[in-house]
Each structure stands twice: as structure tokens, then as C-alpha cells.
XYZ file of C-alpha atoms in Angstrom:
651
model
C 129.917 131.702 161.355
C 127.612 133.558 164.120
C 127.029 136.062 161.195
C 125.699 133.197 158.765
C 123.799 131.682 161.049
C 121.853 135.472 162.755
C 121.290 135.772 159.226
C 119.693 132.418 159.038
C 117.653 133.304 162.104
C 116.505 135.987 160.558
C 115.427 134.731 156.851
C 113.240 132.311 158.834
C 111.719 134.962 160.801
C 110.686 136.670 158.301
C 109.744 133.685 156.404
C 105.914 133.534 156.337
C 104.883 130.593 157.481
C 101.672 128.793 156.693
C 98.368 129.470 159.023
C 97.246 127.214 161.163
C 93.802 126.494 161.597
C 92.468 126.649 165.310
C 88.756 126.560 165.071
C 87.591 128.521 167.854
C 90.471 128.917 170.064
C 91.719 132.634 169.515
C 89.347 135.961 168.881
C 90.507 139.355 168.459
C 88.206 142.401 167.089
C 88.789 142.375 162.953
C 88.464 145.828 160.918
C 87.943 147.903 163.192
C 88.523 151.154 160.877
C 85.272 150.040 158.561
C 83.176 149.890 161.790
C 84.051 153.324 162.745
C 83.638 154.380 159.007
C 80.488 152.746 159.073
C 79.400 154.470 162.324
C 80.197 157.818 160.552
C 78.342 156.979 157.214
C 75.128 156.414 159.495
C 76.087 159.597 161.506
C 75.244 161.520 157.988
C 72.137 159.073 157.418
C 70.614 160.485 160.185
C 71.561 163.889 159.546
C 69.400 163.505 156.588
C 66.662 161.743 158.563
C 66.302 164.971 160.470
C 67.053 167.519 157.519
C 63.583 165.251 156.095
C 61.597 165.821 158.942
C 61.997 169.467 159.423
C 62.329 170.565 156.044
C 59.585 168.147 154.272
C 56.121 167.502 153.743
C 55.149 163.724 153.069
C 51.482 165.264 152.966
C 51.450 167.312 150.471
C 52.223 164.349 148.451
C 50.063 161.602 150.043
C 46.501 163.783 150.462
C 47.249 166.660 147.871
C 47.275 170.170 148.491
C 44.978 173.330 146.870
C 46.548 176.005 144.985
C 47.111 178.034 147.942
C 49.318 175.894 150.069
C 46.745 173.881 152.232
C 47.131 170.161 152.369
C 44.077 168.595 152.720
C 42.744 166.388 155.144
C 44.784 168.468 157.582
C 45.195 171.902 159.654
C 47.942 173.717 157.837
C 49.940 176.764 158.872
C 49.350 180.246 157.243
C 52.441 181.226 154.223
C 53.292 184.533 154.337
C 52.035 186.963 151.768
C 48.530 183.945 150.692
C 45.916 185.151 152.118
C 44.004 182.256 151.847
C 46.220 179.809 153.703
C 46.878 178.448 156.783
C 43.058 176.781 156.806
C 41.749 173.810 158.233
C 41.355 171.043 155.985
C 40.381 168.471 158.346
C 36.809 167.508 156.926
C 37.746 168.903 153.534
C 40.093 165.283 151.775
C 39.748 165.847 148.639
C 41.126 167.695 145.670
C 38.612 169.340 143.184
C 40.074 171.001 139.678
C 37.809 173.662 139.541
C 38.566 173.494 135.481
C 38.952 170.143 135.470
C 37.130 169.207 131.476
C 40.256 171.685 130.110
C 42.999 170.550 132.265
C 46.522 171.899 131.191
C 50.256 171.652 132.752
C 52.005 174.405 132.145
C 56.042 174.902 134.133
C 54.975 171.914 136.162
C 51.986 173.973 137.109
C 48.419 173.193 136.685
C 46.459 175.800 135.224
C 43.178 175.307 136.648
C 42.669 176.625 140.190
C 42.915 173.665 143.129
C 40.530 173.600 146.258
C 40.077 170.726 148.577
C 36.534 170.144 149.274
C 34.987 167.705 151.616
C 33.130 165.144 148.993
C 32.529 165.191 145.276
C 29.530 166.308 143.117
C 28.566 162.812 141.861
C 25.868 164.819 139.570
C 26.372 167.101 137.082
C 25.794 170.962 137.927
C 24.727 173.075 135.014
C 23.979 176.352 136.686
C 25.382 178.362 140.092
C 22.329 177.842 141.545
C 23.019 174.543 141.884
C 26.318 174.862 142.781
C 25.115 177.092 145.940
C 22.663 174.549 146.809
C 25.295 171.736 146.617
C 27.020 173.890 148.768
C 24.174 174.536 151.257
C 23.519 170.701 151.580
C 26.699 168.634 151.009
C 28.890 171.747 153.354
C 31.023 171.480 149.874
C 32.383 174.645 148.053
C 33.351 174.757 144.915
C 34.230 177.725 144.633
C 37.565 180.129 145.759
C 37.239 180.064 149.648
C 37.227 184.154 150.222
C 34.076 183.913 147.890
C 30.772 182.593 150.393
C 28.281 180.438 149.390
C 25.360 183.064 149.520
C 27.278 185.079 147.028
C 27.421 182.739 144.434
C 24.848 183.593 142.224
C 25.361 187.767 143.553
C 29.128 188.267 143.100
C 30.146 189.638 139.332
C 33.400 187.921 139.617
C 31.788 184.459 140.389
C 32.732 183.370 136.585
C 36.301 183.636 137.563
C 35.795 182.450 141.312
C 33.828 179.166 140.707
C 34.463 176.054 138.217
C 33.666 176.723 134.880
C 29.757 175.346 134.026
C 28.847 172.597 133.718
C 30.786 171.194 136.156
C 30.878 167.089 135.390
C 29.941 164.545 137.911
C 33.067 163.270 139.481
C 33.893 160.255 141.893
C 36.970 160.450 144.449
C 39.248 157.740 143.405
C 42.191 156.737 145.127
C 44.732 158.248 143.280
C 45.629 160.967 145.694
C 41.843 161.204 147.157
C 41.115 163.078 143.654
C 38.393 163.940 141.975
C 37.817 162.391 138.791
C 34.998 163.383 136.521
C 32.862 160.392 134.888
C 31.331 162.073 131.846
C 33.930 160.224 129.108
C 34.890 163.298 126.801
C 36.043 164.714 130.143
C 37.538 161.438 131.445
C 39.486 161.203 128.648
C 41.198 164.799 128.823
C 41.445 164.958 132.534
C 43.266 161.250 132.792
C 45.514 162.285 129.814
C 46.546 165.471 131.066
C 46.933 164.061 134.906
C 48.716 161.229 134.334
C 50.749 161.840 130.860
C 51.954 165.096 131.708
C 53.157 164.493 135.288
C 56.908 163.137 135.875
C 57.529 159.385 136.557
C 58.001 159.688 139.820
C 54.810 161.084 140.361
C 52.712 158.180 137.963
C 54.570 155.860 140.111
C 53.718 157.097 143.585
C 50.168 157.199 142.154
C 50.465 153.944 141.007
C 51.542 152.425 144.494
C 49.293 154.653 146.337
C 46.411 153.187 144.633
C 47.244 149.975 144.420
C 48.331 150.279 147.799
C 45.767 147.352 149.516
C 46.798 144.910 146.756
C 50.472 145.375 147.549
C 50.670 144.707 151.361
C 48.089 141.708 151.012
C 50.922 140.406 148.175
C 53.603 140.717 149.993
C 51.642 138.461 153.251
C 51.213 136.166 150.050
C 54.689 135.960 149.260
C 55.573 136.258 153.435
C 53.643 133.142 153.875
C 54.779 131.249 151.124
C 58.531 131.797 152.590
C 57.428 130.518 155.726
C 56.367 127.461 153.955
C 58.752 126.643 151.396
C 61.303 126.697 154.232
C 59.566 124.116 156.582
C 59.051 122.318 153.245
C 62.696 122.084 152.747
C 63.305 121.299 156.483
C 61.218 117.868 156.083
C 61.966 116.758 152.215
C 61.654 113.867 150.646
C 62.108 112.263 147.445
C 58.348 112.364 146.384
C 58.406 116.032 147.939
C 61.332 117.043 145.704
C 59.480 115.818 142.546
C 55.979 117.801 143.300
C 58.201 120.505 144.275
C 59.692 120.235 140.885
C 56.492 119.657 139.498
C 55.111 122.996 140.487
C 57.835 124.892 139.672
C 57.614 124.274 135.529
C 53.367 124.454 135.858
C 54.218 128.111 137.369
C 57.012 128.886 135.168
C 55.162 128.170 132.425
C 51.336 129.542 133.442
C 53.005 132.825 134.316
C 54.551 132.979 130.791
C 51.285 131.993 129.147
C 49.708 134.944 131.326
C 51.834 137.333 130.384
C 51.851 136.677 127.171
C 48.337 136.854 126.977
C 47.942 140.264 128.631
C 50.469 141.252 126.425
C 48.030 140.276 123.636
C 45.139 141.598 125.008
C 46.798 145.124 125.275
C 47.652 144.920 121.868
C 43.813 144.620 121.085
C 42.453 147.294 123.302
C 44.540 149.959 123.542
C 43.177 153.430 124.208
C 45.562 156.354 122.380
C 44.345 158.865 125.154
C 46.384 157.564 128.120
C 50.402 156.593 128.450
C 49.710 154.242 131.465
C 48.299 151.383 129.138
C 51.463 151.847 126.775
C 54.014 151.801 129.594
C 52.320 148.804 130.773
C 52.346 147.124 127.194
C 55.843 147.758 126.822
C 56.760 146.518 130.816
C 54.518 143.646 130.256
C 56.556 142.870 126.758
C 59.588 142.803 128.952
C 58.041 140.526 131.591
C 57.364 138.035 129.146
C 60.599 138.182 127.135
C 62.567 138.018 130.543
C 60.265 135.361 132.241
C 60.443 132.952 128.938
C 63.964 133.117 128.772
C 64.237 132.327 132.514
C 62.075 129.372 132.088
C 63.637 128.328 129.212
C 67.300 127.975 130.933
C 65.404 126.712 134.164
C 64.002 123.962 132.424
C 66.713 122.796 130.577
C 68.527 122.791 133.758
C 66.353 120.697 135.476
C 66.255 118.319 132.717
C 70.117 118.082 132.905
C 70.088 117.256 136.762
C 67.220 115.152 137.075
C 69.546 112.291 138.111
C 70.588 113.945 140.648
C 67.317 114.440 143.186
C 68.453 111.203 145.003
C 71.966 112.886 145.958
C 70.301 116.382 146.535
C 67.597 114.753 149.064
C 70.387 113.099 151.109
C 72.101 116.467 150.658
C 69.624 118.456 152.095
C 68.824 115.397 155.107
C 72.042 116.138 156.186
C 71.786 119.857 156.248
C 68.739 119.587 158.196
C 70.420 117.313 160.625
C 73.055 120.149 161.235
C 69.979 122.538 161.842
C 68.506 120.056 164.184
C 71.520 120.623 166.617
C 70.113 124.421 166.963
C 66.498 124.196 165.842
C 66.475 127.892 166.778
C 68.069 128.693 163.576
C 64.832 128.369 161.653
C 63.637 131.367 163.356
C 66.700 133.256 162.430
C 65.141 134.745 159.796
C 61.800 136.145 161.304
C 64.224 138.977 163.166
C 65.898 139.742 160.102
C 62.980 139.987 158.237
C 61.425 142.592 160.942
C 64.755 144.822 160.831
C 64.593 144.691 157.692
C 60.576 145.837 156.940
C 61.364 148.532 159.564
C 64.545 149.768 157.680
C 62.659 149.677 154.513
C 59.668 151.628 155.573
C 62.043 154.336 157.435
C 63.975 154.665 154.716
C 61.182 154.936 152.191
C 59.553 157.702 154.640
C 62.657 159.368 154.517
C 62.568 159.566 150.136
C 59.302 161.020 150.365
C 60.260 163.475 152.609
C 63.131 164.485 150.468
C 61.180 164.465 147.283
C 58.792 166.995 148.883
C 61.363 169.551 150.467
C 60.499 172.485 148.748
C 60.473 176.171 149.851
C 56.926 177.939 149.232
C 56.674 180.781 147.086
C 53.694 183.259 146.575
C 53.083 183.890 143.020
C 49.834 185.970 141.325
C 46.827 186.332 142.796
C 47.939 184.613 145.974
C 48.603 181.155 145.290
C 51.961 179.501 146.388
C 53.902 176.728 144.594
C 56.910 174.853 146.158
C 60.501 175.122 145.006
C 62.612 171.915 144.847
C 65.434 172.930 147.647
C 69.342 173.003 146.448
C 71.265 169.733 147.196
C 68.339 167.075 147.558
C 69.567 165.270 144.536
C 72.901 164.317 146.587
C 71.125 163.520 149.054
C 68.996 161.175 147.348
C 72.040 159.405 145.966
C 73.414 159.293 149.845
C 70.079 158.145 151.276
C 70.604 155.073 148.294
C 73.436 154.323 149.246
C 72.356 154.110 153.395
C 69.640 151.805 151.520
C 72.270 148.931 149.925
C 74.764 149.176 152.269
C 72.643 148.793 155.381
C 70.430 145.747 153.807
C 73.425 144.047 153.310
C 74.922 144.643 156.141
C 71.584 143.193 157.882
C 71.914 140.084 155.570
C 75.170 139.913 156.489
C 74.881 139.633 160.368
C 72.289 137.029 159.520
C 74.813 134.758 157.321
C 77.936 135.243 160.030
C 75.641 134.021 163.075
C 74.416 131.513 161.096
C 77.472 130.413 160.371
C 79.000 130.919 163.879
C 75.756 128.500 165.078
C 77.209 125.749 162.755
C 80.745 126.443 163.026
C 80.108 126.007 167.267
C 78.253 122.685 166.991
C 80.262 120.913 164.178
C 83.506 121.574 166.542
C 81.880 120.220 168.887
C 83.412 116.559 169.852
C 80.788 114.793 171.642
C 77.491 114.852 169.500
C 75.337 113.606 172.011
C 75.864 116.666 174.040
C 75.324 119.812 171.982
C 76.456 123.259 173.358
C 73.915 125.356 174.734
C 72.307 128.169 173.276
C 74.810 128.511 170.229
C 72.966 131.219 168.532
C 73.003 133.522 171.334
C 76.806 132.872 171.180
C 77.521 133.531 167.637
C 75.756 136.787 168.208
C 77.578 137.266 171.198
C 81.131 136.810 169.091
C 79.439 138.781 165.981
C 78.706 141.873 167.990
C 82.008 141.912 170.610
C 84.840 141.012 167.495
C 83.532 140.662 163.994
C 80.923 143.556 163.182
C 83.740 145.401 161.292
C 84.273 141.941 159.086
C 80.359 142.346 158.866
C 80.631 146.268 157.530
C 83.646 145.283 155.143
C 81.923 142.838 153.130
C 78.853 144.536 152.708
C 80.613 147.291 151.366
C 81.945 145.350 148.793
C 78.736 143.782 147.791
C 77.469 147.804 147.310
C 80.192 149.254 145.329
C 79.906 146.474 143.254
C 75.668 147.173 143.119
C 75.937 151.380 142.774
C 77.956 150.735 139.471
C 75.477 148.721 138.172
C 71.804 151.106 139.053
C 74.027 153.927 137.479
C 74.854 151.805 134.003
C 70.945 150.964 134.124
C 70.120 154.726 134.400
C 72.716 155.436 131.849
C 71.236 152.568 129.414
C 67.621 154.052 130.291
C 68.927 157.129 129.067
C 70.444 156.272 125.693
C 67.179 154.414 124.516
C 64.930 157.404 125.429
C 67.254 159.870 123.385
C 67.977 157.192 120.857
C 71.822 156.953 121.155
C 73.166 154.227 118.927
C 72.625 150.804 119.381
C 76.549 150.224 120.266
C 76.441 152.611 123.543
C 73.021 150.633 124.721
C 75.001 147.134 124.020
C 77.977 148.575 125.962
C 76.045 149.735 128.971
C 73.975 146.300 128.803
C 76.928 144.528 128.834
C 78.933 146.169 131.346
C 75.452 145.921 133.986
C 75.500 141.740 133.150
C 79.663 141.719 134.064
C 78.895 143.579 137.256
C 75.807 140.886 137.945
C 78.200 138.353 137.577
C 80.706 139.973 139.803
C 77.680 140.534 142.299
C 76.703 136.702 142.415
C 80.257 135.459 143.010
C 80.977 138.184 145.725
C 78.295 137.156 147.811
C 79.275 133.371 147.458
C 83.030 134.622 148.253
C 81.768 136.801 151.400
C 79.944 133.845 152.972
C 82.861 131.841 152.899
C 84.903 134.536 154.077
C 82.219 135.356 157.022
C 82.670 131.264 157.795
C 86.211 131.407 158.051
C 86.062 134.562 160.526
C 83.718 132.469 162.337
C 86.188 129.402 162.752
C 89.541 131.151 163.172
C 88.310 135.223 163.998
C 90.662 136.874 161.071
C 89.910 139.740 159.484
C 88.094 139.957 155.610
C 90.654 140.046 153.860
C 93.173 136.968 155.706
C 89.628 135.285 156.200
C 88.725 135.206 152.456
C 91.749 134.232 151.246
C 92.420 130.978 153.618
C 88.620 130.092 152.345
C 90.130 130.656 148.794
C 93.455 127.875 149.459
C 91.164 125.426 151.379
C 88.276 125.613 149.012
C 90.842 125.237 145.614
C 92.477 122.122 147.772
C 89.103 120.541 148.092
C 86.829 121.465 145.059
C 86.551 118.033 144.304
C 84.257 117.613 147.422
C 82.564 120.577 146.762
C 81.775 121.843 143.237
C 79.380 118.841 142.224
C 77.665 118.201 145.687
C 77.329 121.946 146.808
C 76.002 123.234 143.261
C 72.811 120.726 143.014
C 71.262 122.351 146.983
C 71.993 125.706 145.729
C 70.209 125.124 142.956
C 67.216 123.544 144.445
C 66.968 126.081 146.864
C 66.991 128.527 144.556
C 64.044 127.123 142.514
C 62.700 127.483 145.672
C 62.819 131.166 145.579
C 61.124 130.738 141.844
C 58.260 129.446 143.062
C 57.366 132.113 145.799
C 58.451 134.622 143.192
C 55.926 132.795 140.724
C 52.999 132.435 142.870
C 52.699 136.028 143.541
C 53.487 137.661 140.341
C 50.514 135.563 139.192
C 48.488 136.820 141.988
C 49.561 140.056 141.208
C 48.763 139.829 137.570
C 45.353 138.916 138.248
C 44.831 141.710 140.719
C 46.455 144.287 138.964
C 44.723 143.769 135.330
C 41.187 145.075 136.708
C 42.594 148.716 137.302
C 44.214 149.236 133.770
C 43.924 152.599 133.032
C 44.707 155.014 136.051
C 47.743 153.120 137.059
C 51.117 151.847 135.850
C 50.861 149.005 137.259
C 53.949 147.358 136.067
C 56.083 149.251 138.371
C 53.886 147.728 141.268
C 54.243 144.384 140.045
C 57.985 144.670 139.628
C 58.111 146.215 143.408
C 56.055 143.028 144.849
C 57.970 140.820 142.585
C 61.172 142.474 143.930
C 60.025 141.840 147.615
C 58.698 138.271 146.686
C 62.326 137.201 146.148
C 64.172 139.131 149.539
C 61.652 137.672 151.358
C 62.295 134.422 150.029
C 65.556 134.848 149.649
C 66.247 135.813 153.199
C 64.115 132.769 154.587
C 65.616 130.463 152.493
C 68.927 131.362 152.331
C 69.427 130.192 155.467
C 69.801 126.261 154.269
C 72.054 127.919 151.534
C 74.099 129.355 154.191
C 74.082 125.763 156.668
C 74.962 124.428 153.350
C 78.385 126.364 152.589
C 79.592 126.654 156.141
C 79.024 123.061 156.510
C 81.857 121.881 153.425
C 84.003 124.515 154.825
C 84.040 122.873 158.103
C 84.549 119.708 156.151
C 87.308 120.806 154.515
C 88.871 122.454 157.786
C 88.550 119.128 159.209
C 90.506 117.781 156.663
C 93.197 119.997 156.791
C 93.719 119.656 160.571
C 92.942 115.785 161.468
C 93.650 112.679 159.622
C 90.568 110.369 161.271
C 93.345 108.080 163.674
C 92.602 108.194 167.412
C 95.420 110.793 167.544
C 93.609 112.864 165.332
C 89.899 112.097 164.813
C 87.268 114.100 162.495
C 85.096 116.348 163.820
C 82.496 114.958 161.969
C 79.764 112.606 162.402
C 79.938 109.199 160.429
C 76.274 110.649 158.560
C 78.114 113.160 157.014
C 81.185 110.848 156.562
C 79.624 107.875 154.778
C 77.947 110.999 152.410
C 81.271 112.183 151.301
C 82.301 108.953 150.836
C 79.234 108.046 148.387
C 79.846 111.273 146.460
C 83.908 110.579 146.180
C 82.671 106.840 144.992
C 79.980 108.437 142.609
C 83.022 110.959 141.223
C 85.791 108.536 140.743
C 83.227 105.988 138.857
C 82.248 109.107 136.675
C 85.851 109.589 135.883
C 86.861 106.511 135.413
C 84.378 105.875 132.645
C 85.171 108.917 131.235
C 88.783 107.694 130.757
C 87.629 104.626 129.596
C 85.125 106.215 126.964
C 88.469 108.164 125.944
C 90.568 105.589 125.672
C 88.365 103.362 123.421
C 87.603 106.115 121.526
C 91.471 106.739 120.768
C 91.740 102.972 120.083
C 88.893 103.599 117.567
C 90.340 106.254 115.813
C 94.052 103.895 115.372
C 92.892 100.764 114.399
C 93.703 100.521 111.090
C 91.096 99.354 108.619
């Protein structure tokens, strides 16, 4: 008997028995192993952050350099074994192709000789005469620096020393501060040569570099409009919604038009001599292919829930009620957005470092050339990694005290006295117990996004070698799963970032409560918590929309010496993270708000024993959408049932 009933004790010991939710009572720190991983992970980030510094030369590739190893616009250090470097190229910014009407790559090399000189010859100069006297007045020399200016027209070797004659007036424009000749037969060979011979990387640098004014005053475009879409959001209305809805298909649809149209003009003028206009055919092709089928399925969508702006207004009036309790929260997104620029400019300071570590050599007749050093490539995949995981992880922290903020004041029994300061205590909690849950997630969210930048590669491959058309629909397919996979990962690590929040679990026994609650409750959920997303997200449209237009129409006017599409993808790109990180935030209030609901539910049954947690604003709401759901499905049934009654009458 004492046997059967120890081994009684013990079955329901080890019986596991179901969690209890105790919002805000108990915190431990969760994952502690990831932080430390993560902490070692950024050890080797800045290992490679140093390795940059030391071992590259971001101005070699910003200002250009001559064919002797001098960057210009700078004092430079001598190479052994060139004589003729190590000069000071302070007053001398730009780069002159001393051969520059028959302009050839050859090895990655170009075969005309490279000098920087201190302005441009805007006129044509026939003889040497007048190169000497351009010399003499403009302190400008054209010719090989160990050759003076008083020898030019004395030295027998001056043919070989100075740029072949007539050299063509040129103009410095600002694609790498060079100098491009204006006469058009040379125009035409110099641009194709320069840009349709160089590797992408290099079109695309020289694409952002000189389009680099238009960028930064974009992205303050697509800053501001952030900044006012979310204080638009924070005081909607019902005529608000429907402007807001308005604009949104006039922009979806004059971007279209526009793109179409450039797409059209493009096909009518297109010069044979220069790859930049064709790239930017075929990217603008894309753009409008892409953008009509997104406005196509955007439309259609809000034609479907057009019904519904009533229930998303109220939706959204109670959200910003929630914020009102910690009005703070609207600024939560300014420091994210500053970690983030700072991150983001590091990190691209860092890739041109690394794309311009190279060890100099000294070939003939004295000149040097730089040698791509052994293992960059890895680290270029390392440093893109460092890229995804750390944004997310910054996105992260900004979700979790977010939802820490909400999580304090919806526990929070007496409304009329809010707790103080609740974002400095979510960050408080984020930073003492949870910044391992913080690191895990994250890391999800990237191994789920490095799969899918290698299948793009991969499919980018395929179509330039012209692979079949089933390993292209493979690779297209497999990059669309893992954008699915992405989407519904990030949903699943807000909820599980909630959870932490309430009940400080780890990831993993965080995400799966949030999994059993959520599946308990989806009735409350799916069909209120889909139409905010939704809206909120055709809030991030409409920044995106705005400044791709803008950008389109600043853009067009520099055609030919830039691929400009790349540009316009990169502001597009930033148009949506910053809108995405401003207004995410009422996504975020959104989703940790029903998960508190349904908490609520779980633990108290609304008698003065138990009472709700909630206020009766947010009660009579649920109520209205349980009404609106059981009406819905009652008429359903009753559309069903006549319907079968229809079918057995008999005639």
C-alpha cells in the first residue's frame, strides 16, 4: 500500500502541470547562453572593424587615386620601389586620364596613365605649348609628375610623358571628382569604357556617390513623412481614415503611371553606347511589374474591407488610449531610429573599408596597383551577417519595451493612477533579465533572412548564365516560402517578446504559452487584429510612395552616368524601415494589447473575486466585435440552411 501510493506521489510529480499566469510577479534572467554567444559574435565584429581600419583605404575609393598610388585630395605615404609616390595631393582632387578619347580596361587595369591634377582643362588643347601654358596659369599638370612644366615642349620623351594631343575639354563631374571630356565622339567612348567595363560594385558606388545629395534629402523626405503618418494615426478619425485611404490609391496608382511612363520613354531614347540606361530600363521594367501587382492586390483589398473603417477607427481609438497612459512611447522610436542610422553608417564604413583592403604592388615603369587581400570575402559575409542580426536585435529591444510599457499599465488596477515612468521600467527589466530573449529571437528572424539573400544571389546567377527556366522557378519559389516564413516569425516573436514581458520566461516557454492562449482566443483576435495591421501597413505604402515618386523625378535628370535604379531601390528600402520602425509601434500596442486581453481572460472571470484588468472602453469593444461575429455567423447558418432546404424541396 505505501508502495502504491510513493508511486502515486511520484507520477504526479512528474506530471507537468499547466502554467500559471502571474503577470508581473516573478523575473529571472532568460537565455542567458545566446547573450554570451551574442557578446562573442560582436567580439569578431569588431575584430573586423579594426582589421578595416588598419588594413583599408576608404579613399582610394571615394576621391580616386593616380597610377602611382597617390589618392588625391590627400597627403599620401611613399610605396616602396614608385618613385613617384608618397606626394601631396591636397590641392590636386581630381583624376585626369591622360588618354582619356582611347580609354581601355585591360586585367581590371586601365591602360591610360592616371594623374590627379588640381582642376580640369574646360578648353580643348591642340598643341604642348598650350598644355605648358595651362600649366603655368591654372598650377595644373598634365603631364607625368617627374617631367616639369618648362620641359614640356624640350623633353624628347614628352609624347610618352603627356596626354596624347588634342587633349578634349573636360568638366569634373561627380562621379569620383573625374574628369569627363565634353567633345561627344569622346564622351561616348570614355562613358562606355568607364562605366560598362567596371564591376557592379563599382557602377553602384558611383551611382550613390553621385547621387549622393538627392539621397540624404530623400530619406529627410521619407523621415518626415514617418513622423507624420504616426501623429496622424495617433489622432484618427473616420473622415481621416477615408483621405488617408484616398491618398493611398492616387499614389499607388500615379507611381505606376510614372513608371510606366519612364519605362516608355527609355524605350524611345535609348543610347547603344552606355549599359547604365539598359540596366535602368530593365530595373525600371521590374518597378513597374512589381508596383502594379502590389497595387492591384492593395486595391482589391481595400475594396473588400471597406466596411470595416468604422470598427478599425474605434480600433485604433482604443490603441491610442493605451498609448495615452505613457505618451512617452511615441518617442520610442526617435532613439531607435538614431541607433539605428549610426549602426548603418558604421557598418557601411566598415564595407568600404573591406572592399578596398588591398596590398600595393609595383609593376612596370613604376606604377603600383592594389591586390584584393586573402579572406575579405568571409569577411564580407560575417560583416552581413553583424548587419541583420544587430538591426533586428535593435528592433527587437524596441518591440519588448514597448510591450513591457503596455504590459505595466494594463496590469495596473486602478486606472486613474498610472505607474510612473513605465518605459524607463521596461527598459530597466529588458536590460537586467530579458536581453538574451532579445538576442534569441533576432537570431531566428536572420537565419531565416541569410537563406533567402543567398537563393536571390543564386537566382541572379542562373538568369545571367541562362540556366533553365526550372532552376530560376525553384530558387524563386523557395525565396517567396522563406518570405512567408519571415512575416509570420516576426508576428510569432512579438507575441513571444509580450509574453516574456508578462510572465519573464524564456523564448522558447514564452512563445509557446502565446501559441495555447492565442489558439484559445482567435475568435477575439483574427478579425479585429487583422483590419489595424492592415491599415497601418498602408500606412507604410504611402511614405514608401511619396518618396519613390520624389525620387523618380529627381533621379530621371541624370540618366546616363548613373544607375540610378539601385539608388532608388536603396531610398525606397530606407523609406519603408523608417516607416516601418515609426509605425510599428501602434502595430506593436496593438498585439500586446489582445494578448493582455486574452491573459485576462484566462486568469479572472469579471466577479468582485476576480475582476478584469481591463477598462470597460476596451470591454464594451470586445463585446461589439463578439456581437458583430456571432450575427455574421448566425446568418451564415441561416443562408446554409435555406440553401439546403432549397436544394430538398421537391418540385
Amino acid at each position: 500500500m505505501q508502495c502504491l501510493r510513493a508511486e502515486h506521489l511520484v507520477s504526479t510529480e512528474t506530471t507537468p502541470r499547466q502554467r500559471q499566469w502571474r503577470p508581473q510577479i516573478y523575473r529571472k534572467c532568460t537565455d542567458k547562453a545566446w547573450l554570451f554567444l551574442f557578446f562573442l559574435f560582436w567580439a569578431g565584429l569588431v575584430f573586423i572593424m579594426g582589421y578595416s581600419v588598419t588594413a583599408g583605404a576608404t579613399g582610394r575609393l571615394l576621391f580616386g587615386y593616380d597610377s602611382f598610388g597617390n589618392v588625391c585630395g590627400k597627403k599620401n605615404s611613399p610605396v616602396e620601389g614608385a618613385p613617384l609616390s608618397g606626394q601631396d595631393m591636397t590641392l590636386k582632387k581630381y583624376v585626369f586620364f591622360m588618354n582619356s578619347c582611347n580609354l581601355e580596361v585591360k586585367d581590371v587595369r586601365f591602360s591610360s596613365t592616371i594623374l590627379c591634377v588640381s582642376s580640369c582643362p574646360e578648353e580643348q588643347l591642340n598643341t604642348l605649348e598650350e598644355v605648358q601654358l595651362f600649366a603655368n596659369t591654372t598650377g595644373s599638370f598634365l603631364c607625368v609628375y617627374s617631367l616639369n612644366s618648362f620641359n614640356y615642349t624640350q623633353n624628347p620623351n614628352a609624347d610618352s610623358l603627356c596626354p596624347r594631343l588634342p587633349v578634349p575639354p573636360s568638366k569634373s563631374f561627380p562621379l569620383f571628382n573625374r574628369c569627363i571630356p565634353q567633345t561627344p565622339e569622346c564622351y561616348s567612348l570614355f562613358a562606355s569604357v568607364l562605366i560598362n567595363d567596371v564591376d557592379a560594385l563599382h557602377r553602384i558606388l558611383s551611382g550613390i556617390m553621385s547621387g549622393r545629395d538627392t539621397i540624404l534629402g530623400l530619406c529627410v523626405l521619407a523621415f518626415a513623412l514617418s513622423l507624420a503618418m504616426m501623429f496622424t494615426f495617433r489622432f484618427i478619425t473616420t473622415l481621416l481614415v477615408h483621405i488617408f485611404i484616398a491618398l493611398i490609391v492616387l499614389g499607388l496608382l500615379f507611381v505606376c503611371g510614372v513608371l510606366w511612363w519612364l519605362y516608355y520613354d527609355y524605350t524611345n531614347d535609348l543610347s547603344t553606347e552606355l549599359d547604365t540606361e539598359r540596366e535602368n530600363m530593365k530595373c525600371l521594367l521590374g518597378f513597374a511589374v512589381v508596383s502594379t501587382v502590389i497595387t492591384a492586390v492593395l486595391l482589391v483589398l481595400i475594396f473588400v474591407l471597406r466596411k470595416r473603417i468604422k470598427l478599425t477607427v474605434e480600433l485604433l481609438r482604443v490603441t491610442n488610449k493605451a498609448i495615452s497612459n505613457s505618451p512617452f512611447l511615441l518617442f520610442q522610436p526617435l532613439w531607435t531610429f538614431t541607433i539605428l542610422i549610426f549602426f548603418w553608417v558604421s557598418w557601411v564604413a566598415v564595407l568600404l573599408s573591406l572592399g578596398t583592403a588591398g596590398a600595393a604592388q609595383v609593376i612596370e615603369g613604376g606604377q603600383v596597383e592594389y591586390k584584393p587581400l586573402s579572406g575579405i570575402r568571409y569577411m564580407w559575409w560575417y560583416h552581413l551577417i553583424g548587419l541583420i542580426w544587430t538591426s533586428e536585435f535593435i528592433l527587437a529591444c524596441q518591440q519588448m519595451t514597448i510591450a513591457g510599457a503596455v504590459v505595466t499599465c494594463y496590469f495596473n488596477r486602478n486606472k486613474n493612477d498610472p505607474p510612473d515612468r513605465p518605459i524607463l521600467s521596461s527598459l530597466s527589466i529588458l536590460f537586467c533579465y530579458h536581453q538574451g530573449t532579445v538576442v534569441k529571437g533576432s537570431f531566428l528572424i536572420t537565419v531565416v533572412r541569410m537563406p533567402r539573400a543567398v537563393l536571390m544571389y543564386i537566382y541572379n546567377t542562373l538568369k545571367e548564365k541562362q540556366h533553365g527556366a526550372w532552376s530560376s522557378c525553384v530558387s524563386r519559389c523557395c525565396y517567396c516560402c522563406f518570405r512567408c516564413l519571415d512575416k509570420c516569425l516576426c508576428h510569432f516573436n512579438q507575441n513571444a517578446y509580450t509574453t516574456t514581458a508578462i510572465n519573464g520566461t524564456d523564448f522558447c516557454t514564452s512563445a509557446k504559452d502565446a501559441l495555447k492562449l492565442l489558439s484559445k482566443n482567435s475568435s477575439h483576435f483574427i478579425s479585429v487584429n487583422c483590419f489595424g495591421d492592415f491599415v497601418i501597413f498602408l500606412g507604410k505604402v504611402l511614405v514608401v510612395c511619396f518618396t519613390v515618386f520624389g525620387g523618380l523625378m529627381a533621379f530621371n535628370y541624370h540618366r546616363v552616368l548613373q544607375v540610378w535604379a539601385i539608388p532608388l531601390l536603396l531610398v525606397a528600402f530606407f523609406a519603408y524601415l523608417v516607416a516601418h520602425s515609426f509605425l510599428s509601434m501602434f502595430e506593436t500596442v496593438l498585439d500586446a494589447l489582445f494578448l493582455c486581453f486574452a491573459v485576462d481572460l484566462e486568469t479572472n472571470d469579471g466577479t468582485s473575486e476576480k475582476p478584469y484588468f481591463m477598462d470597460q472602453e476596451f470591454l464594451s469593444f470586445i463585446k461589439r466585435i463578439n456581437k458583430l461575429n456571432n450575427a455574421r455567423a448566425q446568418r451564415d447558418k441561416n443562408s446554409l440552411t435555406n440553401e439546403e432546404g432549397t436544394e430538398l424541396r421537391p418540385l
